Coordinates of C-alpha atoms and ligand atoms in Angstrom, one line a residue:
M703 CA 11.3 -24.1 -8.7
R704 CA 12.8 -22.0 -11.5
K705 CA 14.5 -18.7 -10.7
I706 CA 12.2 -15.8 -10.7
I707 CA 12.8 -12.1 -10.7
Y708 CA 10.2 -10.7 -8.3
M709 CA 9.1 -7.1 -8.9
D710 CA 5.6 -7.2 -7.4
N711 CA 6.3 -6.2 -3.8
N712 CA 3.3 -3.9 -3.6
A713 CA 1.1 -6.9 -4.2
T714 CA 2.9 -9.0 -1.5
T715 CA 6.4 -9.6 -0.3
S716 CA 8.5 -12.7 0.5
V717 CA 8.6 -13.6 4.2
A718 CA 12.1 -12.6 5.4
P719 CA 14.2 -15.5 6.6
E720 CA 14.7 -13.7 10.0
V721 CA 10.9 -13.4 10.3
F722 CA 10.3 -17.1 9.5
E723 CA 12.9 -18.0 12.1
A724 CA 11.3 -15.8 14.8
M725 CA 7.9 -17.3 14.1
S726 CA 8.8 -20.9 14.0
P727 CA 8.8 -21.6 17.8
Y728 CA 5.3 -20.2 18.0
L729 CA 4.1 -22.7 15.4
T730 CA 5.6 -25.6 17.2
E731 CA 6.5 -25.8 20.9
L732 CA 5.1 -22.4 22.1
Y733 CA 1.5 -23.0 21.2
A734 CA -0.3 -21.8 24.4
N735 CA -3.1 -19.4 24.3
P736 CA -1.6 -16.1 25.6
S737 CA -4.8 -15.5 27.7
S738 CA -4.3 -18.6 29.8
M739 CA -3.2 -18.4 33.4
Y740 CA -0.1 -20.7 33.5
S741 CA 3.4 -19.6 33.0
F742 CA 3.7 -21.5 29.7
A743 CA 1.1 -19.0 28.4
G744 CA 2.9 -16.1 30.0
E745 CA 5.9 -16.7 27.7
V746 CA 3.7 -16.6 24.7
G747 CA 1.9 -13.5 26.0
R748 CA 5.3 -11.7 26.4
A749 CA 6.1 -12.5 22.7
V750 CA 2.8 -10.6 21.7
T751 CA 3.8 -7.7 24.0
K752 CA 7.2 -7.5 22.3
A753 CA 5.7 -7.6 18.8
R754 CA 3.4 -4.7 19.8
S755 CA 6.3 -2.7 21.0
Q756 CA 8.3 -3.4 17.7
V757 CA 5.4 -2.3 15.6
A758 CA 4.9 0.8 17.7
Q759 CA 8.6 1.7 17.4
L760 CA 8.5 1.5 13.6
I761 CA 5.9 4.3 13.5
N762 CA 7.0 6.0 16.7
A763 CA 3.8 5.3 18.5
Q764 CA 2.9 4.1 22.0
E765 CA 2.5 0.3 22.5
T766 CA -1.0 0.9 23.9
E767 CA -2.0 2.6 20.6
I768 CA -1.4 -0.6 18.5
V769 CA -4.4 -3.0 17.9
F770 CA -3.5 -6.2 16.0
T771 CA -5.8 -7.2 13.2
S772 CA -5.9 -9.9 10.5
C773 CA -4.9 -7.7 7.5
G774 CA -4.9 -4.2 6.0
T775 CA -8.4 -4.7 4.7
E776 CA -9.7 -5.4 8.3
S777 CA -7.8 -2.4 9.6
D778 CA -9.4 -0.1 7.0
N779 CA -12.9 -1.5 7.8
A780 CA -12.3 -1.3 11.5
A781 CA -11.2 2.3 11.4
I782 CA -14.0 3.6 9.2
R783 CA -16.8 1.5 10.7
G784 CA -15.4 2.0 14.2
V785 CA -15.5 5.8 14.0
L786 CA -19.0 5.8 12.4
E787 CA -20.3 3.8 15.3
A788 CA -18.6 6.1 17.8
F789 CA -20.3 9.2 16.1
P790 CA -23.7 7.9 15.1
S791 CA -25.1 11.4 14.4
K792 CA -22.4 12.1 11.7
K793 CA -23.5 10.7 8.4
H794 CA -20.7 11.8 6.0
I795 CA -17.3 10.6 5.2
V796 CA -14.6 12.0 2.8
T797 CA -12.2 9.8 0.9
T798 CA -10.5 9.8 -2.5
R799 CA -11.1 8.2 -5.9
V800 CA -7.8 6.4 -5.8
E801 CA -8.1 4.5 -2.6
H802 CA -7.6 0.7 -2.4
P803 CA -10.9 -1.3 -2.7
A804 CA -10.6 -2.0 1.1
V805 CA -11.8 1.6 1.5
L806 CA -13.5 2.4 -1.8
N807 CA -15.8 -0.7 -1.8
L808 CA -16.6 -0.1 1.9
A809 CA -17.5 3.5 1.1
K810 CA -19.8 2.4 -1.7
R811 CA -21.5 -0.1 0.6
L812 CA -22.0 2.6 3.2
E813 CA -23.5 4.9 0.6
K814 CA -26.1 2.2 -0.2
K815 CA -26.9 2.2 3.5
G816 CA -27.7 5.9 3.5
L817 CA -24.3 7.5 4.3
S818 CA -23.1 10.3 2.1
V819 CA -19.5 10.0 0.7
T820 CA -17.4 12.7 -1.0
Y821 CA -14.8 11.2 -3.3
L822 CA -11.9 13.6 -3.9
S823 CA -10.4 13.8 -7.3
V824 CA -6.7 13.7 -8.3
D825 CA -4.7 15.4 -11.0
R826 CA -2.7 13.8 -13.8
Q827 CA 0.2 13.0 -11.3
G828 CA -2.3 11.5 -8.8
M829 CA -2.2 14.5 -6.4
L830 CA -5.1 15.8 -4.4
D831 CA -6.5 19.4 -4.5
L832 CA -6.3 20.4 -0.9
E833 CA -8.9 23.2 -1.4
E834 CA -11.3 20.5 -2.6
L835 CA -10.5 18.6 0.6
R836 CA -11.1 21.6 2.8
E837 CA -14.4 22.4 1.2
A838 CA -15.6 18.7 1.4
I839 CA -15.3 18.5 5.2
T840 CA -18.5 19.6 7.0
E841 CA -19.8 19.4 10.6
S842 CA -21.4 16.0 9.8
T843 CA -18.1 14.5 8.5
A844 CA -17.2 11.6 10.9
V845 CA -13.9 10.7 9.3
V846 CA -11.6 11.6 6.4
S847 CA -9.9 8.5 5.0
V848 CA -7.0 9.3 2.7
M849 CA -4.2 6.9 1.9
Y850 CA -0.6 7.7 2.6
A851 CA 0.8 6.3 -0.6
N852 CA -0.9 4.8 -3.6
N853 CA -0.4 1.1 -4.2
E854 CA -0.5 1.4 -8.0
T855 CA 1.5 4.5 -8.8
G856 CA 3.4 5.0 -5.5
T857 CA 2.3 8.7 -5.4
V858 CA 2.7 9.9 -1.8
F859 CA 0.1 12.4 -0.6
P860 CA 1.1 15.4 1.5
I861 CA -0.2 13.7 4.7
E862 CA 0.9 16.4 7.2
E863 CA -1.0 19.2 5.2
I864 CA -4.0 16.9 4.9
G865 CA -3.9 16.2 8.6
S866 CA -3.8 20.0 9.4
I867 CA -6.8 20.6 7.3
V868 CA -8.8 17.7 8.8
K869 CA -7.9 18.9 12.4
E870 CA -8.7 22.5 11.5
K871 CA -12.1 21.4 10.3
G872 CA -12.7 19.2 13.4
S873 CA -12.9 15.8 11.9
L874 CA -11.0 12.5 12.4
F875 CA -8.2 11.4 10.1
H876 CA -7.8 7.8 9.1
C877 CA -4.9 7.0 6.9
D878 CA -4.4 3.8 5.0
A879 CA -0.6 3.5 5.2
V880 CA -0.4 -0.1 4.1
Q881 CA 2.0 0.8 1.2
A882 CA 3.9 3.5 3.1
V883 CA 4.9 1.7 6.3
G884 CA 8.4 0.3 6.0
K885 CA 9.2 2.2 2.8
I886 CA 9.3 5.7 4.1
P887 CA 9.7 6.9 7.7
L888 CA 6.5 7.5 9.7
D889 CA 6.3 9.3 13.0
M890 CA 3.0 9.2 14.8
Q891 CA 4.2 11.6 17.6
R892 CA 4.6 14.4 15.0
S893 CA 1.7 13.4 12.9
Q894 CA -2.0 14.5 12.8
I895 CA -3.2 11.1 11.9
D896 CA -5.7 9.7 14.4
I897 CA -6.0 6.1 13.0
L898 CA -3.6 4.4 10.7
S899 CA -3.8 1.0 8.9
L900 CA -0.8 -1.3 8.2
S901 CA -0.4 -4.8 6.8
G902 CA 2.2 -7.5 7.5
H903 CA 2.6 -9.0 4.0
K904 CA 3.7 -5.8 2.5
I905 CA 6.8 -5.7 4.8
H906 CA 8.1 -9.2 4.6
A907 CA 5.8 -10.7 7.3
P908 CA 3.3 -13.3 6.4
K909 CA -0.1 -12.7 4.9
G910 CA -3.1 -12.5 7.2
V911 CA -1.8 -10.2 9.9
G912 CA -2.1 -6.4 10.2
A913 CA -2.4 -3.6 12.7
L914 CA -4.3 -0.5 13.5
Y915 CA -2.7 2.5 15.2
V916 CA -5.3 4.3 17.2
R917 CA -4.1 7.6 18.8
R918 CA -4.7 7.6 22.5
G919 CA -8.1 9.2 23.3
T920 CA -9.6 8.6 19.8
R921 CA -13.2 7.4 19.8
C922 CA -13.4 4.3 17.7
R923 CA -15.7 1.4 18.6
P924 CA -14.5 -2.2 18.1
F925 CA -15.2 -3.8 14.7
I926 CA -14.8 -7.4 15.7
V927 CA -16.5 -8.0 19.0
G928 CA -15.8 -11.1 21.0
G929 CA -13.3 -11.9 23.9
H930 CA -11.3 -9.4 25.8
Q931 CA -8.2 -9.6 23.6
E932 CA -6.5 -6.4 22.5
K933 CA -8.0 -4.8 25.7
G934 CA -11.5 -5.3 24.2
R935 CA -10.7 -3.5 21.0
R936 CA -10.6 -6.6 18.8
G937 CA -11.9 -10.0 19.8
G938 CA -10.3 -13.3 18.7
T939 CA -7.5 -15.5 20.0
E940 CA -4.3 -13.9 18.9
N941 CA -2.5 -15.2 15.8
V942 CA 0.7 -15.4 17.9
A943 CA 3.2 -16.7 15.3
S944 CA 2.1 -14.1 12.7
L945 CA 2.2 -11.3 15.3
V946 CA 5.7 -12.3 16.3
G947 CA 6.5 -12.3 12.5
L948 CA 5.0 -8.8 12.1
G949 CA 7.1 -7.5 15.1
R950 CA 10.3 -8.9 13.6
A951 CA 9.4 -7.6 10.2
A952 CA 8.9 -4.1 11.8
D953 CA 12.4 -4.3 13.3
L954 CA 13.8 -5.2 9.9
A955 CA 11.9 -2.5 8.1
A956 CA 13.4 0.1 10.5
A957 CA 16.9 -1.3 9.9
Y958 CA 16.4 -1.3 6.1
M959 CA 14.7 2.1 5.9
Q960 CA 18.0 3.8 4.8
K961 CA 18.6 1.1 2.2
E962 CA 15.0 1.3 0.9
N963 CA 15.5 5.0 0.3
T964 CA 19.0 4.8 -1.3
F965 CA 19.7 1.3 -2.8
V966 CA 16.0 0.5 -3.8
R967 CA 15.4 4.0 -5.0
D968 CA 18.5 3.8 -7.2
L969 CA 17.4 0.5 -8.6
R970 CA 13.9 1.9 -9.4
D971 CA 15.4 5.0 -11.0
T972 CA 17.8 2.8 -13.1
L973 CA 14.9 0.7 -14.3
Q974 CA 12.9 3.9 -15.1
H975 CA 15.8 5.4 -17.1
R976 CA 16.5 2.2 -19.0
L977 CA 12.8 1.7 -20.0
F978 CA 12.6 5.3 -21.3
E979 CA 15.9 4.9 -23.1
Y980 CA 15.1 1.5 -24.7
V981 CA 11.4 1.9 -25.4
P982 CA 9.8 4.8 -27.3
D983 CA 6.3 6.1 -26.5
T984 CA 6.4 5.4 -22.7
L985 CA 4.6 7.4 -20.1
L986 CA 5.4 7.6 -16.4
N987 CA 2.2 7.2 -14.2
G988 CA 2.4 8.8 -10.8
H989 CA 4.3 11.7 -9.3
P990 CA 7.9 11.9 -10.5
E991 CA 9.2 13.0 -7.1
H992 CA 6.6 12.5 -4.4
R993 CA 6.6 8.7 -4.9
L994 CA 7.5 5.6 -2.9
P995 CA 11.1 4.7 -3.5
N996 CA 10.3 1.2 -4.8
T997 CA 7.4 1.9 -7.2
L998 CA 7.5 2.4 -11.0
N999 CA 4.3 2.5 -13.0
V1000 CA 4.8 3.0 -16.8
S1001 CA 2.4 2.9 -19.7
F1002 CA 3.7 1.5 -23.0
G1003 CA 1.9 2.9 -26.0
Y1004 CA -0.2 0.8 -28.4
I1005 CA -0.1 -2.5 -26.4
E1006 CA -1.8 -4.1 -23.5
G1007 CA -0.2 -4.4 -20.0
E1008 CA -1.7 -7.9 -19.6
A1009 CA 0.2 -9.1 -22.8
I1010 CA 3.4 -7.7 -21.4
L1011 CA 2.9 -9.5 -18.1
L1012 CA 2.3 -12.8 -19.8
M1013 CA 5.5 -12.5 -21.8
L1014 CA 7.4 -11.3 -18.7
D1015 CA 6.1 -14.4 -17.0
E1016 CA 7.7 -16.6 -19.6
Y1017 CA 11.0 -15.3 -18.4
G1018 CA 10.1 -15.7 -14.7
I1019 CA 9.7 -11.9 -14.2
C1020 CA 6.8 -11.0 -11.9
A1021 CA 5.2 -7.6 -12.2
S1022 CA 1.6 -6.3 -12.3
S1023 CA -0.8 -4.3 -14.3
G1024 CA -3.1 -2.3 -12.1
S1025 CA -3.2 -3.5 -8.5
A1026 CA -3.1 -7.3 -7.7
C1027 CA -6.6 -7.0 -6.4
T1028 CA -8.1 -5.5 -9.5
S1029 CA -6.1 -7.3 -12.2
G1030 CA -8.2 -10.1 -13.6
S1031 CA -10.9 -7.6 -14.6
L1032 CA -10.7 -6.1 -18.0
E1033 CA -11.5 -2.6 -16.9
P1034 CA -8.4 -0.4 -16.7
S1035 CA -7.3 0.6 -13.2
H1036 CA -9.6 3.0 -11.4
V1037 CA -6.5 4.9 -10.2
L1038 CA -5.2 5.6 -13.6
R1039 CA -8.6 6.5 -14.9
A1040 CA -9.1 8.9 -12.0
M1041 CA -5.8 10.5 -13.0
G1042 CA -7.2 11.1 -16.5
I1043 CA -4.7 8.7 -18.1
P1044 CA -6.1 8.0 -21.6
Y1045 CA -7.9 4.6 -22.0
T1046 CA -5.3 2.8 -24.1
A1047 CA -2.4 4.2 -22.0
A1048 CA -4.1 2.9 -18.9
H1049 CA -4.5 -0.5 -20.5
G1050 CA -0.8 -0.5 -21.4
S1051 CA 0.4 0.1 -17.9
V1052 CA 2.8 -2.1 -15.9
R1053 CA 3.8 -1.7 -12.3
F1054 CA 7.2 -2.8 -11.1
S1055 CA 7.5 -2.7 -7.3
L1056 CA 10.9 -3.5 -5.9
S1057 CA 12.4 -4.5 -2.5
V1058 CA 15.8 -4.7 -0.8
Y1059 CA 16.1 -8.3 -2.2
N1060 CA 16.3 -7.1 -5.8
T1061 CA 19.7 -6.7 -7.6
L1062 CA 21.1 -4.4 -10.3
E1063 CA 21.6 -7.5 -12.5
E1064 CA 17.8 -8.2 -12.3
I1065 CA 17.0 -4.6 -13.2
E1066 CA 19.3 -4.7 -16.2
S1067 CA 18.0 -8.0 -17.5
T1068 CA 14.4 -6.9 -17.0
A1069 CA 14.9 -3.7 -18.9
K1070 CA 16.5 -5.6 -21.9
M1071 CA 13.7 -8.1 -21.8
M1072 CA 11.1 -5.3 -21.9
K1073 CA 12.8 -3.8 -24.9
Q1074 CA 12.3 -7.0 -26.9
I1075 CA 8.8 -7.7 -25.5
V1076 CA 7.4 -4.3 -26.3
K1077 CA 8.9 -4.5 -29.8
R1078 CA 7.4 -7.9 -30.5
L1079 CA 4.0 -6.8 -29.2
R1080 CA 3.9 -3.6 -31.1
E1081 CA 4.6 -5.5 -34.3
I1082 CA 1.3 -7.3 -33.9
S1083 CA -0.7 -4.5 -32.2
P1084 CA -4.0 -3.3 -33.7
F1085 CA -3.4 0.1 -32.1
N1086 CA -1.2 2.7 -33.7
A1087 CA -0.1 6.3 -33.3
E1088 CA -3.7 7.5 -34.0
S1089 CA -5.0 5.9 -30.8
D1090 CA -5.5 8.0 -27.7
F1091 CA -2.2 7.1 -26.2
A1092 CA -0.5 10.4 -25.4
P1093 CA 3.0 10.3 -24.1
T1094 CA 3.5 13.5 -22.2
K1095 CA 6.5 12.7 -20.0
K1096 CA 9.7 11.7 -21.6
M1097 CA 12.8 11.1 -19.4
Ligands
PLP2433 N1 -4.6 -0.8 1.4 C1 -3.7 -0.7 0.4 C2 -3.2 0.7 0.0 C3 -3.2 -1.9 -0.2 O1 -2.2 -1.8 -1.1 C4 -3.7 -3.1 0.3 C5 -3.2 -4.4 -0.4 O2 -2.8 -4.4 -1.5 C6 -4.6 -3.1 1.3 C7 -5.1 -1.9 1.8 C8 -5.2 -4.4 1.8 O3 -4.3 -5.1 2.6 P1 -4.4 -6.6 2.9 O4 -4.0 -7.3 1.6 O5 -3.5 -6.9 4.0 O6 -5.8 -6.9 3.3

């Protein structure tokens, strides 16, 4: 395989070698069903217990508060549907216009079934209006579902202030922390979050494994009903190897947290500075400070993000326009549109999302490549300075 420069870690991450190594015995010799009675199964069961404790430690929660799931999407569905089932008389939920489709499309589906949903707006930097949140929550609000950090722009919401408002108004707080976990420190003992979603493949564990943190005492009915696994909170024979991988990845994420917030942040900032230095008419999407350390979303005036991606791909550079889940559609990202980013600027956006495996050399060569690519595309672009692209933020 040719060498690639991978800068799409908000879409998915590589499985860390240590994770692969930890998983491998559970894909080969240690195959027992952890629910079985013999001691061979006991060994497998202990691996699941260890993984639960590793995940709990990463977010400073209790082991008993972790429920394993198959992915972030399942965790989001389980949280919202689980709370709605536990509070059948409450027919309202609050969420934001910039959530991942795992929450947004569920909310739309629930609306069709008669539930009422308030979608909170965001400002130009992707931030919420906390007064709007306060006013939105009523006695019939079952749950407020607000993400920790946005997958497209990296904007980090003021989760503790949001939590205080939700508690003050007497509702439950679900937080989709799929992008925040492993990138910024999270502490459930000090937080007001009741239910939190996370996903393995964003933190160098495999795809198809996730978890839900459910604060002790929180009323949330099971979403997948079946056997007595996960203490009856989620049926289905455990995906042991992936759970072991998730546990090991949680350990690694804790160990790399410092590096993520220094080395990775520096790489991201260097890329940002280079792009603004080399390419005129660029616009930063997302909050300049309250942002995940690995994420950079930039709009390049007068050209299309998709065209940039195709040219980057020729050089083996992987980035994304909009989120991985929505690219493929021609509509510009719902997140950038909700932020009021002009149509052509939203179309010209590219997201670079880094990891501890990136290097300064990769950053420098990507920035140089971008300079040439944007120049070439602008030469043939039908858009010009008269279009609605409006660079407001120069570095
Ligand atoms: N929530 C957010 C914020 C995400 O970024 C993603 C994936 O991109 C998900 C939920 C869905 O997670 P998964 O791919 O594990 O289903």
